[in-house]
mmCIF file of C-alpha atoms in Angstrom:
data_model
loop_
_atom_site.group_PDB
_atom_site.id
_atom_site.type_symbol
_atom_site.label_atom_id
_atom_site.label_comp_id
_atom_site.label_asym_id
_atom_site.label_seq_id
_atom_site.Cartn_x
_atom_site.Cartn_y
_atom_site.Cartn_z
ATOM 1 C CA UNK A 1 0.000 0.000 0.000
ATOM 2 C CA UNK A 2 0.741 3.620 0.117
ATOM 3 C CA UNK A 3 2.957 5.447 2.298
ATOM 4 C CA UNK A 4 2.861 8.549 3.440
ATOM 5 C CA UNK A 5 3.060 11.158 0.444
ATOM 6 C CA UNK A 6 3.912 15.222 0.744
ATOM 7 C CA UNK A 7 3.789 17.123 -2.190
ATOM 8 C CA UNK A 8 5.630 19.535 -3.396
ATOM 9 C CA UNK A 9 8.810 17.601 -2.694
ATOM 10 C CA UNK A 10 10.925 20.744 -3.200
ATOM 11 C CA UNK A 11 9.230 24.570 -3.079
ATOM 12 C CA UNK A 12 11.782 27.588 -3.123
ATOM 13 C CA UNK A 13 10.260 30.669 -2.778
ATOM 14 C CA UNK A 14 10.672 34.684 -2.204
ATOM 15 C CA UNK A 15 10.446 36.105 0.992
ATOM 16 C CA UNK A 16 7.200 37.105 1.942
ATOM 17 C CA UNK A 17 5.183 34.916 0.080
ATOM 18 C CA UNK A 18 2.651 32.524 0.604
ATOM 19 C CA UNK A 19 3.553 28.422 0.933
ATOM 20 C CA UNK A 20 1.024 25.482 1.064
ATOM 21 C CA UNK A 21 2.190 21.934 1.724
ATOM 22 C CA UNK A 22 0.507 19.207 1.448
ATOM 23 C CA UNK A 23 0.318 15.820 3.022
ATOM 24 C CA UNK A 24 -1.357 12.302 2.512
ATOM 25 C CA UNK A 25 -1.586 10.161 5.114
ATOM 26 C CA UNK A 26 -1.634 6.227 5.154
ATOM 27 C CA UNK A 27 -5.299 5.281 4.051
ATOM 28 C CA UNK A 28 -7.368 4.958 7.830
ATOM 29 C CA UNK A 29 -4.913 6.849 9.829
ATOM 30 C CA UNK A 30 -6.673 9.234 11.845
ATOM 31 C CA UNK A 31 -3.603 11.282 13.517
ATOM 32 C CA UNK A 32 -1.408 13.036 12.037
ATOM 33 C CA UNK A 33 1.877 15.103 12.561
ATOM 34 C CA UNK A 34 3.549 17.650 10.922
ATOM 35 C CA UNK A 35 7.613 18.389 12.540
ATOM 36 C CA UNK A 36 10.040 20.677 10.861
ATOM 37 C CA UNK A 37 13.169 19.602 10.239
ATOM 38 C CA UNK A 38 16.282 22.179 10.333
ATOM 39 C CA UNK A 39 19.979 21.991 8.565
ATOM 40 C CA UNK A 40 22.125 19.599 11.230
ATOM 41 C CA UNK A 41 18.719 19.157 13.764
ATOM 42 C CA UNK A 42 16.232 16.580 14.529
ATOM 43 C CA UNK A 43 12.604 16.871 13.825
ATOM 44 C CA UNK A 44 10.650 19.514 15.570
ATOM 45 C CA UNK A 45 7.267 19.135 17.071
ATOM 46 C CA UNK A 46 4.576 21.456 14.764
ATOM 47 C CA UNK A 47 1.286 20.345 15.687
ATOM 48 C CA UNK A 48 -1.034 17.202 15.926
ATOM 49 C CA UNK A 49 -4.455 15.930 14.525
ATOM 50 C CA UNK A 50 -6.534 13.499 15.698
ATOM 51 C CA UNK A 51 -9.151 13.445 13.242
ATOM 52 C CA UNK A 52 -10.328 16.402 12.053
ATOM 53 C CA UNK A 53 -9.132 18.947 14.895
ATOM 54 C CA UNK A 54 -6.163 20.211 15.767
ATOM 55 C CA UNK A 55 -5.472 18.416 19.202
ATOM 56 C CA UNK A 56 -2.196 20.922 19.759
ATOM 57 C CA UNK A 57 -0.312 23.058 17.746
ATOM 58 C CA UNK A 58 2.026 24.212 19.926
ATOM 59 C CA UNK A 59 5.119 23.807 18.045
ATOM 60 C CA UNK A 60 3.927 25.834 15.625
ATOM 61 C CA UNK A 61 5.980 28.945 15.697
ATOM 62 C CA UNK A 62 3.966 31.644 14.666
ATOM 63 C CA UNK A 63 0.799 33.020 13.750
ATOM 64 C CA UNK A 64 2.293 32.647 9.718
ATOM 65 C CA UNK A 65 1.818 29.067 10.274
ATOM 66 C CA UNK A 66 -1.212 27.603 10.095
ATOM 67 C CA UNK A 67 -2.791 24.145 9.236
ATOM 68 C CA UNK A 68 -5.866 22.541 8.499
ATOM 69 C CA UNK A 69 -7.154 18.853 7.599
ATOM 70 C CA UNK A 70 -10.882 19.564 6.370
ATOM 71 C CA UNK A 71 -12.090 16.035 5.901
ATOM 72 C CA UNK A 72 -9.594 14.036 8.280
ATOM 73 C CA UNK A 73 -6.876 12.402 5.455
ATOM 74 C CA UNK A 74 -5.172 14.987 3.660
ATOM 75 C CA UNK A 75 -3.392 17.481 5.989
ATOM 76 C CA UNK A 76 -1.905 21.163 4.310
ATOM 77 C CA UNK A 77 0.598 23.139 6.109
ATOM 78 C CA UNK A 78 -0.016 27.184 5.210
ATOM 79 C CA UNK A 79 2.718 29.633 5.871
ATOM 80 C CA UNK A 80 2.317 33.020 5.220
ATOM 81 C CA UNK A 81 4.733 36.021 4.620
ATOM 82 C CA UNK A 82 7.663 33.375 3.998
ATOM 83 C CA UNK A 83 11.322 34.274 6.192
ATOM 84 C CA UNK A 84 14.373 33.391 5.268
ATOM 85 C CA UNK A 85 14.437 31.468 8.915
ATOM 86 C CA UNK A 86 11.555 29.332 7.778
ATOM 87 C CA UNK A 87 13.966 27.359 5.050
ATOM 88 C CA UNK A 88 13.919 23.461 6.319
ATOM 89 C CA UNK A 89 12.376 20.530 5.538
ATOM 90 C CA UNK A 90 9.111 20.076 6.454
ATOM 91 C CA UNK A 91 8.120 16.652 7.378
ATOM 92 C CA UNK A 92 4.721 14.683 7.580
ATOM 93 C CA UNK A 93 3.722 11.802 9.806
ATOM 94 C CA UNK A 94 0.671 9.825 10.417
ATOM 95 C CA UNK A 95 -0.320 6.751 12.853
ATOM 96 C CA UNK A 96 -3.245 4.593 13.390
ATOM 97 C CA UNK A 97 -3.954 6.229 16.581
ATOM 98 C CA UNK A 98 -3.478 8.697 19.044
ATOM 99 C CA UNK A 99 -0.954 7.375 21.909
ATOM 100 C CA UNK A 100 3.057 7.151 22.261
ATOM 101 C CA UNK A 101 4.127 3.672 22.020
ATOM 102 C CA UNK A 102 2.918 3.158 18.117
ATOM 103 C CA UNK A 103 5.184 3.699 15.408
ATOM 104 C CA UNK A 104 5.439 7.009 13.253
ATOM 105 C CA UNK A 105 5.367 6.597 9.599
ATOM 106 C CA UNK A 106 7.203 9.594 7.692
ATOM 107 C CA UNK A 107 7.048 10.977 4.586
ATOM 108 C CA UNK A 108 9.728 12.137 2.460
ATOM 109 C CA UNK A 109 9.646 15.543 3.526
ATOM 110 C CA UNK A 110 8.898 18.853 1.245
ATOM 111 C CA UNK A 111 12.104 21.061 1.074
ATOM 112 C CA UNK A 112 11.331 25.096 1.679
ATOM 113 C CA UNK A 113 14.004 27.329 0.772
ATOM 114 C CA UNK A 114 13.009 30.994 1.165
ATOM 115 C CA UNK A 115 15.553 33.172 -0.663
ATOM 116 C CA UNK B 1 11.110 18.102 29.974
ATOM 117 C CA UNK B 2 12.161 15.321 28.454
ATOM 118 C CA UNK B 3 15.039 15.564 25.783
ATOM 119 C CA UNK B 4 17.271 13.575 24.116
ATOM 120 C CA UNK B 5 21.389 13.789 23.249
ATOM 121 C CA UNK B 6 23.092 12.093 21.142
ATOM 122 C CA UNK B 7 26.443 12.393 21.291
ATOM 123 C CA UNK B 8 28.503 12.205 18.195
ATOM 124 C CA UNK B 9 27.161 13.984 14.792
ATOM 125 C CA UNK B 10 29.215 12.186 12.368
ATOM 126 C CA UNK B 11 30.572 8.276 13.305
ATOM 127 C CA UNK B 12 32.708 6.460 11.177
ATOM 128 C CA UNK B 13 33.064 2.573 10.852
ATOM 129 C CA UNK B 14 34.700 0.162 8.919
ATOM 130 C CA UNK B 15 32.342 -2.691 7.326
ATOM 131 C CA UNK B 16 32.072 -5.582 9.277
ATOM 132 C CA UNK B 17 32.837 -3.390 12.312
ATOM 133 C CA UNK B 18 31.051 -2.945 15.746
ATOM 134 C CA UNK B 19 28.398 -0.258 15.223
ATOM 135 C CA UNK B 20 27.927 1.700 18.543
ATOM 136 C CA UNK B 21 25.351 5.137 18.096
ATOM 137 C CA UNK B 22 24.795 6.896 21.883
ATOM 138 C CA UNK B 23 21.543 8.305 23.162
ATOM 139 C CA UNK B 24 20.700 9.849 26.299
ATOM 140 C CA UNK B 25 17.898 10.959 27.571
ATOM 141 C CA UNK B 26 16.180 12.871 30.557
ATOM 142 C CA UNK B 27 12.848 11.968 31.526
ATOM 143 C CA UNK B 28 11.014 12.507 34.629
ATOM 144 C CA UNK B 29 8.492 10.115 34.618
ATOM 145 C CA UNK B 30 9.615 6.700 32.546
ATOM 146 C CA UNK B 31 9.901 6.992 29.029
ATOM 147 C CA UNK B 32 9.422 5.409 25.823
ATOM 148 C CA UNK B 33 12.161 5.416 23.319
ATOM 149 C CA UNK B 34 12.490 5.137 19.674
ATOM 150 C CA UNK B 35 15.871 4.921 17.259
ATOM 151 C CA UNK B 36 14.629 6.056 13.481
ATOM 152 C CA UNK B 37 16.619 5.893 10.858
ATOM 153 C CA UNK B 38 16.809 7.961 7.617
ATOM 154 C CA UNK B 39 18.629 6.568 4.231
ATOM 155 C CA UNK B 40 19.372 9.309 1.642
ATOM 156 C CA UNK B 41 16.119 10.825 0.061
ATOM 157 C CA UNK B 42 13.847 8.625 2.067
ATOM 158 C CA UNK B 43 11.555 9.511 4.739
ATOM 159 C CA UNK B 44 12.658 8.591 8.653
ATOM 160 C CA UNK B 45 11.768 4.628 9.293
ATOM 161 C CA UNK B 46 11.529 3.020 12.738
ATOM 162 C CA UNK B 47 14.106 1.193 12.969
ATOM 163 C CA UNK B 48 13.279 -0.328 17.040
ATOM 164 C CA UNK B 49 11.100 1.433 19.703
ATOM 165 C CA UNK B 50 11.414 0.416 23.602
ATOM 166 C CA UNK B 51 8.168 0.816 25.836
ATOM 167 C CA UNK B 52 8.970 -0.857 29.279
ATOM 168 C CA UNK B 53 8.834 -4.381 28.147
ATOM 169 C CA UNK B 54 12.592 -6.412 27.879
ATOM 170 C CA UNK B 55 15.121 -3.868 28.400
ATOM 171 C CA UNK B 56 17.172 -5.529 25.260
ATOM 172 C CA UNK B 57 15.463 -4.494 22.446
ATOM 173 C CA UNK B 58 16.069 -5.502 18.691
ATOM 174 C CA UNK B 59 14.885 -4.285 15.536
ATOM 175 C CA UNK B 60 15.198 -4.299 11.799
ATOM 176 C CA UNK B 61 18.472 -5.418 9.831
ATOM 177 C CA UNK B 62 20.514 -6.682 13.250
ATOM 178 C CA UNK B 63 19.988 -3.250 14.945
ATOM 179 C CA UNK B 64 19.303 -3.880 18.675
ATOM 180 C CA UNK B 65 19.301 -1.055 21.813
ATOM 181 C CA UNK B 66 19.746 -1.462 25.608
ATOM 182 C CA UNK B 67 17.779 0.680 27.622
ATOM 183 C CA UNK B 68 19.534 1.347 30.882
ATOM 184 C CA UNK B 69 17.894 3.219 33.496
ATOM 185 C CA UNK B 70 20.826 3.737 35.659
ATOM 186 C CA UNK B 71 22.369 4.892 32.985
ATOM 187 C CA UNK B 72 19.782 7.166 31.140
ATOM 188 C CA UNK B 73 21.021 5.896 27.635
ATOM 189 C CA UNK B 74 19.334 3.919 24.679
ATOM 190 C CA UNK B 75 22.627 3.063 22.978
ATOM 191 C CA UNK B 76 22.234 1.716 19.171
ATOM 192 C CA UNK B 77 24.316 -1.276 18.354
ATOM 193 C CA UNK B 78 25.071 -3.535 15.248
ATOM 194 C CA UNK B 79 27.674 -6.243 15.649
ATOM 195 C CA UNK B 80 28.755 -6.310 11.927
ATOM 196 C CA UNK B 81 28.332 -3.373 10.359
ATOM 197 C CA UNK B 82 27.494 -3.136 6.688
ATOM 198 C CA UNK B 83 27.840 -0.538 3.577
ATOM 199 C CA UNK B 84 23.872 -0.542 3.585
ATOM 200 C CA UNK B 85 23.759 0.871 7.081
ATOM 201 C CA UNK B 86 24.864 4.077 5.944
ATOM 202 C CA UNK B 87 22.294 6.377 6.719
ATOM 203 C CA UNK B 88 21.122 9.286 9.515
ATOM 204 C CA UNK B 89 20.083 8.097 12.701
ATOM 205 C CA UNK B 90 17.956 9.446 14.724
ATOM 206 C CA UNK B 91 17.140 8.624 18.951
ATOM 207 C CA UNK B 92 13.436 9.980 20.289
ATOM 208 C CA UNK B 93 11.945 10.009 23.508
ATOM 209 C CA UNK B 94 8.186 10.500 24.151
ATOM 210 C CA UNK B 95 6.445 10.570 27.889
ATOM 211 C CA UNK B 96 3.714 8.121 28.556
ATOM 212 C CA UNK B 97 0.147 9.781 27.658
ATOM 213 C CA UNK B 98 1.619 12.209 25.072
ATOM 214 C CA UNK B 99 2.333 12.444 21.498
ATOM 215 C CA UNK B 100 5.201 14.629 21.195
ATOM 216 C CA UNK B 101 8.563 12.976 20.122
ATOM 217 C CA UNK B 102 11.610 14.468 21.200
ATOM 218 C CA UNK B 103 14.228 14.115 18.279
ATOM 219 C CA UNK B 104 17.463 14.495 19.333
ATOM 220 C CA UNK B 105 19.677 15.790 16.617
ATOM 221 C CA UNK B 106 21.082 12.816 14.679
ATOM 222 C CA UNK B 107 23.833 10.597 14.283
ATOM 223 C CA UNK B 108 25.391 10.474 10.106
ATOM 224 C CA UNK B 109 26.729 7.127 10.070
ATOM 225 C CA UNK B 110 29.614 6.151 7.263
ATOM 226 C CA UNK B 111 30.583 3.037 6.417
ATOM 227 C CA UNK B 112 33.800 2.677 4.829
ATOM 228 C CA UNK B 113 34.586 -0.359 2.736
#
């Protein structure tokens, strides 16, 4: 089956545009995770879905960032007014779930580079 | 708060060497542990998780992890290790009733023939 898929693989952009990512989560995953993913760091925390709702977004930096998953499968990350500090790799995750013990599956990431 | 440190950012090993990656963590409350790993242009995989079952853990492709609470480490091993191996790897830590992983900051791993 299919893993977890996040289009655009690569975006590079001007500073102070507007960015949407997209992910697809594993068919009949109901959480999802978005973590951002800096030059020489580990994943960072964004913000979770169970379902529909956000259940925290408190990794997410700023009020630029903002995300939404309408139907409760495909997840899109918005960021507004693009910063040169928001270049990284953006990284989605889903799980069967909600819970800590159960395995994250990743997606390939989408690459921002804000120039 | 919980965190994770993994100490060395670039390791080096000959094939058919001892693979040893080092993870610490800090956790007030016992926690659940994870080693990912990430092969170029591919999305993170688990590679073994520990959640307060056997304290010897093993996972995928003769990767196995020791979780010592005396300690505070989650130490990667391999016995033998082989070109294939080369990839990022990555130690997490998340606290029991949350979803948050803690990524520590990664471990590049180079085999050399």
């Amino acid at each position: 089956g299919a893993g977890v898929s996040q289009t655009p693989s690569n975006k590079v952009t001007e500073k102070g545009k507007y960015v949407e990512l997209r992910c697809d989560p594993i068919s009949g995953h109901t959480a999802l995770y978005w973590y951002r993913q800096s030059l020489g760091q580990g994943p960072e925390f964004l913000i979770y879905f169970q379902g529909t709702g956000a259940a925290d977004d408190s990794g997410l930096p700023n009020d630029r960032f903002f995300a939404v998953r309408p139907e409760g499968s495909v997840s899109t990350l918005k960021i507004q007014r693009t910063e040169r500090g928001d270049s990284a790799v953006y990284l989605c995750a889903s799980s069967p779930g909600s819970g800590n013990t159960g395995e994250l599956f990743f997606g390939e990431g989408s690459r921002l580079t804000v120039l | 708060a919980q965190s994770v440190t993994q100490l060395g950012s670039h390791v080096s090993v000959s094939e058919g060497a001892l693979v040893l990656l080092r993870c610490n963590y800090s956790s007030s409350v016992p926690p659940y542990l994870f080693w990912y790993v990430q092969y170029p242009n591919q999305g993170l995989q688990l590679l073994l998780k520990y959640t307060s079952a056997a304290t010897l853990v093993k996972g995928i492709n003769g990767f196995e992890a020791e979780f010592k609470k005396s300690e505070t480490s989650f130490h990667l091993t391999k016995p033998s290790a082989h070109m294939s191996d080369a990839a990022e790897y990555f130690c997490a830590v998340s606290v029991s009733g949350t979803y948050k992983y803690i990524f520590g900051t990664g471990t590049r791993l180079k085999v050399l023939a």
